[in-house]
Structure formats: structure tokens, C-alpha cells
Coordinates of C-alpha atoms and ligand atoms in Angstrom, one line a residue:
M1086 CA 10.9 10.3 -12.1
N1087 CA 7.8 8.5 -13.2
C1088 CA 6.2 8.1 -9.7
F1089 CA 2.4 8.3 -9.5
D1090 CA 2.1 8.3 -13.4
K1091 CA -0.2 5.3 -13.4
L1092 CA -2.5 6.9 -11.0
K1093 CA -2.4 10.1 -12.9
K1094 CA -3.3 8.2 -16.1
A1095 CA -6.2 6.4 -14.5
F1096 CA -7.8 9.8 -13.6
S1097 CA -7.1 11.4 -16.9
N1098 CA -8.4 8.4 -18.8
F1099 CA -11.7 8.6 -16.8
S1100 CA -12.1 12.3 -17.7
N1101 CA -11.2 11.8 -21.3
K1102 CA -13.6 8.9 -21.8
L1103 CA -16.5 10.9 -20.3
L1104 CA -15.6 13.9 -22.5
G1105 CA -15.2 11.7 -25.6
K1106 CA -11.6 12.9 -26.1
E1107 CA -10.6 10.1 -28.4
E1108 CA -10.3 11.8 -31.7
E1109 CA -6.7 10.6 -32.2
N1110 CA -7.8 7.0 -32.2
I1111 CA -10.7 7.5 -34.6
N1112 CA -8.4 9.3 -37.0
K1113 CA -5.9 6.4 -36.8
N1114 CA -8.7 4.0 -37.3
E1115 CA -9.9 5.8 -40.4
E1116 CA -6.3 5.8 -41.8
T1117 CA -6.1 2.0 -41.3
S1118 CA -9.3 1.3 -43.0
Q1119 CA -8.2 3.6 -45.9
E1120 CA -5.0 1.6 -46.3
V1121 CA -6.9 -1.7 -46.5
H1122 CA -9.2 -0.2 -49.1
T1123 CA -6.4 1.0 -51.3
E1124 CA -4.6 -2.3 -51.1
E1125 CA -7.8 -4.0 -52.2
L1126 CA -8.1 -1.8 -55.2
Q1127 CA -4.5 -2.4 -56.2
T1128 CA -4.7 -6.2 -56.0
N1129 CA -8.3 -6.2 -57.2
K1130 CA -8.8 -9.2 -55.0
T1131 CA -10.5 -9.4 -51.6
T1132 CA -8.7 -11.8 -49.4
E1133 CA -10.3 -13.4 -46.4
S1134 CA -7.9 -11.6 -44.0
S1135 CA -8.7 -8.1 -45.4
I1136 CA -12.4 -8.8 -44.9
E1137 CA -11.7 -9.7 -41.3
E1138 CA -9.7 -6.6 -40.8
K1139 CA -12.4 -4.5 -42.4
V1140 CA -15.0 -5.9 -40.0
E1141 CA -12.8 -5.4 -37.0
N1142 CA -12.1 -1.8 -38.1
A1143 CA -15.7 -1.1 -38.6
E1144 CA -16.5 -2.5 -35.1
N1145 CA -13.7 -0.5 -33.5
K1146 CA -15.0 2.6 -35.3
E1147 CA -18.5 2.0 -34.0
K1148 CA -17.2 1.6 -30.4
I1149 CA -15.1 4.8 -30.6
T1150 CA -17.9 6.7 -32.2
E1151 CA -20.1 5.6 -29.3
K1152 CA -17.6 6.8 -26.8
L1153 CA -17.3 10.1 -28.6
N1154 CA -21.0 10.4 -28.3
I1155 CA -21.0 10.0 -24.5
F1156 CA -20.6 13.7 -23.9
N1157 CA -23.2 14.6 -26.4
K1158 CA -25.6 12.2 -24.7
L1159 CA -24.9 13.7 -21.3
R1160 CA -25.3 17.3 -22.4
Y1161 CA -28.2 19.3 -21.2
K1162 CA -29.6 16.3 -19.3
E1163 CA -29.3 15.1 -15.8
I1164 CA -26.5 12.6 -15.6
K1165 CA -27.8 9.2 -14.8
E1166 CA -25.9 6.3 -13.1
N1167 CA -26.3 4.2 -16.3
D1168 CA -24.6 6.9 -18.4
I1169 CA -21.3 6.6 -16.4
S1170 CA -21.4 3.1 -14.9
D1171 CA -19.2 1.4 -17.6
I1172 CA -16.6 4.2 -17.3
I1173 CA -16.7 4.0 -13.5
E1174 CA -16.0 0.3 -13.7
E1175 CA -13.0 0.9 -16.0
L1176 CA -11.7 3.4 -13.5
R1177 CA -12.1 0.9 -10.7
M1178 CA -9.9 -1.6 -12.6
E1179 CA -7.2 1.1 -13.2
L1180 CA -7.2 2.2 -9.6
L1181 CA -6.8 -1.3 -8.3
E1182 CA -4.0 -1.9 -10.8
S1183 CA -2.3 1.2 -9.4
D1184 CA -2.2 -0.3 -5.9
V1185 CA -5.1 1.7 -4.6
S1186 CA -6.8 -0.5 -2.0
L1187 CA -10.4 -1.7 -2.4
E1188 CA -11.7 0.6 0.3
V1189 CA -10.1 3.7 -1.1
T1190 CA -11.2 2.8 -4.6
D1191 CA -14.8 2.5 -3.4
K1192 CA -14.6 5.9 -1.7
I1193 CA -13.3 7.6 -4.8
L1194 CA -15.9 6.0 -7.0
E1195 CA -18.8 6.6 -4.7
D1196 CA -17.8 10.3 -4.4
L1197 CA -17.7 10.5 -8.2
K1198 CA -21.1 9.1 -8.5
T1199 CA -22.6 11.4 -5.8
N1200 CA -21.0 14.4 -7.4
L1201 CA -21.8 13.6 -11.0
I1202 CA -25.2 11.9 -11.0
G1203 CA -28.1 14.4 -11.2
N1204 CA -25.9 17.2 -12.5
K1205 CA -26.6 19.0 -15.8
V1206 CA -23.7 20.2 -17.9
S1207 CA -23.8 22.2 -21.1
R1208 CA -20.1 22.6 -21.8
S1209 CA -17.4 20.0 -21.7
E1210 CA -15.2 22.3 -19.6
D1211 CA -17.9 22.2 -16.9
L1212 CA -17.9 18.4 -16.8
E1213 CA -14.1 18.4 -16.7
Q1214 CA -14.2 20.8 -13.8
L1215 CA -16.9 18.8 -12.0
I1216 CA -14.8 15.6 -12.3
K1217 CA -11.6 17.3 -11.2
K1218 CA -13.4 18.9 -8.2
S1219 CA -14.8 15.6 -7.1
L1220 CA -11.5 13.8 -7.4
K1221 CA -9.5 16.5 -5.6
K1222 CA -12.1 16.6 -2.8
S1223 CA -12.0 12.8 -2.3
L1224 CA -8.2 12.8 -2.3
N1225 CA -8.0 15.7 0.1
E1226 CA -10.3 13.9 2.5
I1227 CA -8.3 10.7 2.1
L1228 CA -5.0 12.5 2.8
Q1229 CA -6.2 14.7 5.7
Y1230 CA -3.9 12.8 8.1
N1231 CA -0.9 13.9 6.1
K1232 CA -1.5 17.5 7.2
I1233 CA -0.8 16.6 10.8
D1234 CA 2.8 16.5 12.0
S1235 CA 4.0 16.7 8.4
N1236 CA 7.0 18.9 9.2
L1237 CA 9.1 16.7 11.3
V1238 CA 12.2 18.9 11.1
D1239 CA 10.3 21.9 12.5
N1240 CA 9.0 19.7 15.3
I1241 CA 12.5 18.5 16.1
K1242 CA 13.7 22.1 16.3
K1243 CA 11.0 23.0 18.7
S1244 CA 11.4 19.9 21.0
P1245 CA 13.7 19.3 24.0
K1246 CA 17.0 17.7 23.1
P1247 CA 17.9 15.0 22.3
F1248 CA 15.0 14.1 20.0
I1249 CA 15.0 10.4 19.5
I1250 CA 13.7 8.7 16.3
V1251 CA 13.6 4.9 15.7
F1252 CA 13.3 3.5 12.2
F1253 CA 11.9 0.0 11.6
G1254 CA 10.4 -2.1 8.8
V1255 CA 10.9 -5.4 7.0
N1256 CA 14.1 -6.5 5.4
G1257 CA 15.6 -4.5 2.6
V1258 CA 13.0 -1.7 2.4
G1259 CA 15.6 1.0 2.7
K1260 CA 15.9 1.8 6.5
T1261 CA 19.6 2.3 6.6
T1262 CA 19.7 4.3 3.4
T1263 CA 16.8 6.5 4.6
I1264 CA 18.6 7.2 7.9
A1265 CA 21.7 8.3 5.9
K1266 CA 19.4 10.6 3.8
F1267 CA 17.8 11.9 7.0
V1268 CA 21.1 12.7 8.6
Y1269 CA 22.0 14.7 5.5
L1270 CA 18.6 16.6 5.8
L1271 CA 19.0 17.3 9.5
K1272 CA 22.6 18.6 9.0
K1273 CA 21.4 20.9 6.3
N1274 CA 18.9 22.3 8.8
G1275 CA 21.6 23.0 11.3
L1276 CA 21.0 20.1 13.6
N1277 CA 23.6 17.7 14.9
V1278 CA 23.0 14.0 14.9
I1279 CA 24.3 10.7 16.3
I1280 CA 23.4 7.4 14.8
A1281 CA 22.8 4.2 16.8
A1282 CA 23.6 1.1 14.7
A1283 CA 21.1 -1.1 16.6
D1284 CA 21.0 -3.7 13.8
T1285 CA 23.3 -6.2 15.5
F1286 CA 21.6 -9.0 13.6
R1287 CA 22.5 -8.7 9.9
A1288 CA 26.2 -9.3 9.1
A1289 CA 27.7 -6.1 7.6
A1290 CA 24.8 -3.8 8.8
Q1291 CA 27.1 -1.9 11.1
E1292 CA 29.8 -1.5 8.5
Q1293 CA 27.2 -0.2 6.0
L1294 CA 26.2 2.5 8.5
A1295 CA 29.8 3.3 9.4
V1296 CA 30.5 4.1 5.7
H1297 CA 27.6 6.6 5.7
A1298 CA 28.6 8.1 9.1
K1299 CA 32.1 8.7 7.9
K1300 CA 30.9 10.4 4.6
L1301 CA 28.3 12.5 6.5
E1302 CA 30.8 13.2 9.3
V1303 CA 28.5 12.2 12.2
P1304 CA 29.2 10.0 15.2
L1305 CA 28.1 6.4 15.2
V1306 CA 27.5 4.1 18.2
K1307 CA 28.1 0.4 17.2
G1308 CA 27.4 -2.8 19.1
K1309 CA 28.8 -6.3 18.9
Y1310 CA 27.5 -8.5 16.2
G1311 CA 24.8 -10.7 17.9
G1312 CA 24.8 -8.2 20.9
D1313 CA 21.9 -6.5 22.5
P1314 CA 20.5 -3.8 20.1
A1315 CA 18.6 -2.0 22.9
S1316 CA 21.9 -1.3 24.7
V1317 CA 23.4 0.2 21.5
A1318 CA 20.4 2.6 21.4
Y1319 CA 20.8 3.4 25.1
D1320 CA 24.5 4.1 24.7
A1321 CA 23.8 6.5 21.8
I1322 CA 21.2 8.4 23.8
Q1323 CA 23.6 8.7 26.8
S1324 CA 26.3 9.9 24.4
A1325 CA 23.9 12.5 22.9
K1326 CA 22.9 13.8 26.3
S1327 CA 26.5 14.2 27.5
R1328 CA 27.6 15.8 24.2
G1329 CA 24.6 18.0 23.7
I1330 CA 23.6 16.4 20.4
D1331 CA 20.2 17.3 19.0
V1332 CA 18.9 14.1 17.4
V1333 CA 19.5 10.4 17.9
L1334 CA 18.6 8.2 14.9
I1335 CA 18.2 4.5 15.7
D1336 CA 18.6 2.0 12.9
T1337 CA 17.1 -1.5 13.5
A1338 CA 17.3 -4.9 11.9
G1339 CA 14.8 -5.8 9.2
R1340 CA 12.1 -8.0 10.5
M1341 CA 9.2 -9.9 8.9
N1342 CA 5.9 -10.4 10.6
T1343 CA 6.8 -14.0 11.2
D1344 CA 9.9 -13.1 13.3
K1345 CA 8.4 -13.3 16.7
D1346 CA 11.8 -12.9 18.5
L1347 CA 12.8 -9.9 16.4
T1348 CA 9.4 -8.3 17.1
E1349 CA 10.0 -8.8 20.9
E1350 CA 13.4 -7.3 20.5
L1351 CA 12.0 -4.2 18.7
K1352 CA 9.5 -3.8 21.6
R1353 CA 12.5 -3.9 24.0
I1354 CA 14.4 -1.3 22.0
I1355 CA 11.4 1.0 22.1
R1356 CA 10.8 0.4 25.8
I1357 CA 14.4 1.3 26.6
A1358 CA 15.0 4.1 24.1
K1359 CA 11.6 5.8 24.6
P1360 CA 11.7 7.4 21.2
N1361 CA 9.9 10.7 20.5
F1362 CA 9.0 9.5 17.0
R1363 CA 8.6 6.1 15.4
I1364 CA 9.0 5.8 11.7
L1365 CA 7.9 2.8 9.7
V1366 CA 9.9 2.5 6.5
L1367 CA 7.9 0.9 3.6
D1368 CA 9.0 0.0 0.1
S1369 CA 6.5 1.4 -2.5
L1370 CA 7.3 -1.6 -4.8
A1371 CA 5.7 -3.9 -2.3
G1372 CA 2.3 -2.5 -3.3
N1373 CA -0.6 -3.8 -1.2
D1374 CA 1.9 -5.9 0.8
A1375 CA 3.1 -2.6 2.3
L1376 CA -0.4 -2.1 3.7
E1377 CA -0.2 -5.5 5.4
Q1378 CA 3.3 -4.6 6.8
A1379 CA 1.9 -1.3 8.1
R1380 CA -1.0 -3.2 9.9
Y1381 CA 1.5 -5.6 11.4
F1382 CA 3.8 -2.9 12.8
E1383 CA 0.8 -0.9 14.1
D1384 CA -0.4 -3.9 16.1
A1385 CA 3.1 -4.8 17.3
V1386 CA 4.6 -1.5 18.3
G1387 CA 2.7 1.4 16.7
Y1388 CA 4.2 4.1 14.6
D1389 CA 3.8 7.8 14.0
A1390 CA 4.5 8.2 10.3
V1391 CA 5.7 6.4 7.2
I1392 CA 8.6 7.0 4.9
L1393 CA 7.9 5.4 1.5
T1394 CA 11.1 4.4 -0.4
K1395 CA 11.9 3.5 -4.0
V1396 CA 9.1 5.7 -5.3
D1397 CA 11.5 6.5 -8.2
A1398 CA 11.1 2.9 -9.3
D1399 CA 7.3 2.7 -8.9
A1400 CA 4.9 4.3 -11.3
K1401 CA 1.8 3.2 -9.4
G1402 CA 1.8 5.1 -6.1
G1403 CA -1.7 4.2 -4.9
I1404 CA -0.2 2.9 -1.6
V1405 CA 0.1 6.5 -0.4
L1406 CA -3.7 6.8 -0.5
S1407 CA -4.3 3.4 1.1
L1408 CA -2.0 4.1 4.0
A1409 CA -3.5 7.5 4.7
Y1410 CA -7.1 6.3 4.5
E1411 CA -7.0 2.9 6.1
L1412 CA -4.3 3.4 8.7
K1413 CA -4.8 7.1 9.2
K1414 CA -1.1 7.6 9.3
P1415 CA 0.8 10.2 7.3
V1416 CA 3.5 9.5 4.7
I1417 CA 6.0 12.2 5.6
Y1418 CA 8.9 11.6 3.1
L1419 CA 9.4 9.8 -0.1
G1420 CA 12.7 8.1 -1.1
I1421 CA 13.3 8.9 -4.8
G1422 CA 16.7 7.5 -5.4
Q1423 CA 19.9 6.2 -3.7
D1424 CA 21.7 9.5 -3.2
Y1425 CA 21.5 11.5 0.1
E1426 CA 19.5 14.3 -1.4
N1427 CA 16.9 11.9 -2.8
L1428 CA 14.5 12.3 0.1
I1429 CA 11.6 14.7 -0.4
S1430 CA 8.9 15.7 1.9
F1431 CA 5.5 14.4 1.0
D1432 CA 3.0 17.2 0.7
P1433 CA -0.6 16.5 -0.3
S1434 CA -0.9 19.6 -2.4
W1435 CA 2.3 18.7 -4.3
F1436 CA 0.8 15.3 -4.8
L1437 CA -2.5 16.7 -6.1
D1438 CA -0.7 19.1 -8.4
R1439 CA 1.2 16.2 -9.8
L1440 CA -1.9 14.2 -10.5
F1441 CA -4.0 16.9 -12.0
S1442 CA -1.6 19.2 -13.7
Ligands
LIG2940 N1 15.9 3.4 -6.2 C1 15.9 3.5 -4.9 N2 16.6 2.6 -4.1 C2 16.6 2.7 -2.8 C3 15.9 3.7 -2.1 N3 16.1 3.6 -0.8 C4 16.9 2.5 -0.6 N4 17.2 2.0 -1.8 C5 18.1 0.8 -2.1 O1 17.5 -0.4 -1.4 C6 18.5 -1.3 -1.0 C7 18.3 -1.7 0.4 O2 18.5 -0.5 1.2 P1 18.9 -0.6 2.8 O3 19.0 0.8 3.2 O4 20.1 -1.4 3.0 O5 17.7 -1.4 3.4 P2 17.4 -1.8 4.9 O6 15.9 -1.7 5.1 O7 18.3 -1.1 5.8 O8 17.8 -3.4 4.7 P3 18.0 -4.4 6.0 O9 18.8 -3.7 7.0 O10 18.8 -5.5 5.3 O11 16.7 -4.8 6.5 C8 19.8 -0.6 -1.3 O12 20.3 -1.1 -2.5 C9 19.4 0.9 -1.4 O13 20.3 1.6 -2.2 C10 15.1 4.6 -2.9 O14 14.4 5.6 -2.5 N5 15.2 4.5 -4.3
LIG2941 MG1 19.6 -1.8 7.3

């Protein structure tokens, strides 16, 4: 799993640059210039291209040496904004490329400036710790909403039955697959489940859920293709009540923000089902588009938490921070593959360990 690797690299690059940890490159650079020199001696002829290469190598070497000197320059003196501004700008680019939103990027960089500027360090370890401490503190603040309600399964166990959860999101983000994974998780926790196939819109949606329901050995309430999805949800809830089932999971059709009718329909499902919990499913590959989707669904119906899917296929991962900071909503689970067990709970301390280990 390569999830969050790009984010991790952005932070470690920042630290390495400030600490001048680029010895490998300088060695490589020296080797290359040595090769050029040897070749020159052998042929005893200086070609135009080898001169160009030499100049380029010399320039690179100068740049790298300058970078190596950054820490020496910073040492024993108060760190000034000027000392770190170039490296801060490089981090800005890397964070934006990792799908961290503008607002979150600004917060992280402002915090770094506040925590670094004016400090005096004598050992590189101290500077490294200072950077790590600042980044961890910023990310902890950004992710504070993830600490609320993060254990949904425990909440379900404590709540009156049936506990009703509705899943929604745009087309193809992984709603149906996530419901199947969630059934698997709830069953493992000793809870019994019924699924409402309230996607009566997309052809084959009901059959897709029926396959999962059969494999997972849970009851499924279906509706007619083109029928009223709210009544499918209602029937499943009635069935749960009469059979003493713990949890009702309602699958809904994918809808884009341009689908006014489908949005009205989702509002109706929610009005009738009165869910205890609303989950917005987002695809991490959508990057900053996922943030737009989240804003749309927040305005349209509101939601309690996010499940972020396809994280296994996304190395960036900055969207987790943007969702938490800008929408103040927790990401509670990550989808990390297509199998039932590929749903892991999202825990901020696990996330921070992954970024800074
Ligand atoms: N790699 C990966 N693939 C996933 C994950 N979650 C879902 N998928 C795949 O994404 C595709 C779409 O999944 P669905 O569950 O059908 O998505 P949906 O949101 O229900 O789609 P609609 O009902 O058409 O809106 C399928 O091929 C899934 O196997 C995940 O966490 N990782
Ligand atoms: Mg579906």
C-alpha cells in the first residue's frame, strides 16, 4: 500500500533540505564529473558537449553545496524568515501536488514559520525535532474532528436498535462495495444487518448488492427498477424492527451535483428513513474534486462522516487533511482494496505515525 507516500515525502524532503542531508547527490555529482574528466584525458580532446556537461556539473555542485551549507548557516543563530523561505515555497508546491488544499497548506506553512523563526539550534537533531514537532502539532489540530465519533461500531453497539445508516456520494466512488465491507465488519463485531438496495436507478445495482448479500449471508430488501427508493428503505427498516435486526444499511444511487431530481430523491429517502448516521463516500482519486463533492452534499443533505475509498490506488492522500480542516468532518474509514477486509478505521495517530516514522 503506497497511500500517503507523497505527503510523507513532502515532509521528509522539507526536513532533509533544511538539514542539508543531500550527501548522496553530491557524491553522485562528483562521480559524474570524474567520469567526464577521465574521458577527456583518454581522448585528449575537449568536445563542446563535455564542456557543457562540466559547466552544468559545476553549477549543480555549487547548488548542492549551498544547500548543504544551509544548516551550517542556521546554526547558533536565530533562524530568520529569509533562511527558510525558499524551502518553505518548495514544500508549498509539494503539498499542493499531494492534494492538500490551499487553506490547509497555508496553515501548515504558517505554523512552521512561527515555530522555526526566532529559534536557535546547535545540533541538527534539535532542528529535526523542532520541524517534526511543528508538523505533528499542525496536523493534530487539523485532524481534531477525527477524534469525535471515530468509533462508529462502538456507537452502534450502545445505541437503540435498529441503527440506521445511509450511504451516498457521486457515481462509482465505491458506495456499494463499501456497504459490503461494512456488513463484513459489523458481522465480525457480532451485529446482525439488513441491507436496503435503495438504488433503483442504475441497472444491475440491485443484482450487484444481491451477490454481496448472498456471500455475506445477510438479508436484502430490493425494489423495482425505476421504483421509489424511499419505500425500499422504509420496508428494510420495518423488516429490521420486526426481526430484531441491529443495523440497517441503505445503499443509494450515485448522484452528481447537477442531478437536481436525484438530490431531491436523496432528501426524501433521508426524510423517510430518519437515519442515525449519514455517510458520504468519497473517492480519494478525485483529489480536490472530492472536497467540492463534500461541500455539495453538506449543503444538500448534510453528513456525519466520510469514508474515503481507493486509498490503495492513491499515493497523495492530502484530501484527508482538507476534509477535516475545511469541512470539520471526520474521515472514519479508508477503503484500501476490493476485498471485504479492505476497510480500515482511520485513526489520526496511525496516520501521523505513517507520515513521520
Ligand atoms: N482499489 C479499490 N477499488 C475500490 C475500492 N472501493 C471500491 N472500489 C471499486 O470501485 C468500483 C466502483 O465501486 P461501486 O461500489 O460499484 O461504486 P458505487 O459508488 O456503488 O457506484 P454507483 O452505484 O454506480 O454510483 C468497483 O470496481 C469497486 O471494486 C477501494 O477501496 N479500492
Ligand atoms: Mg452502487
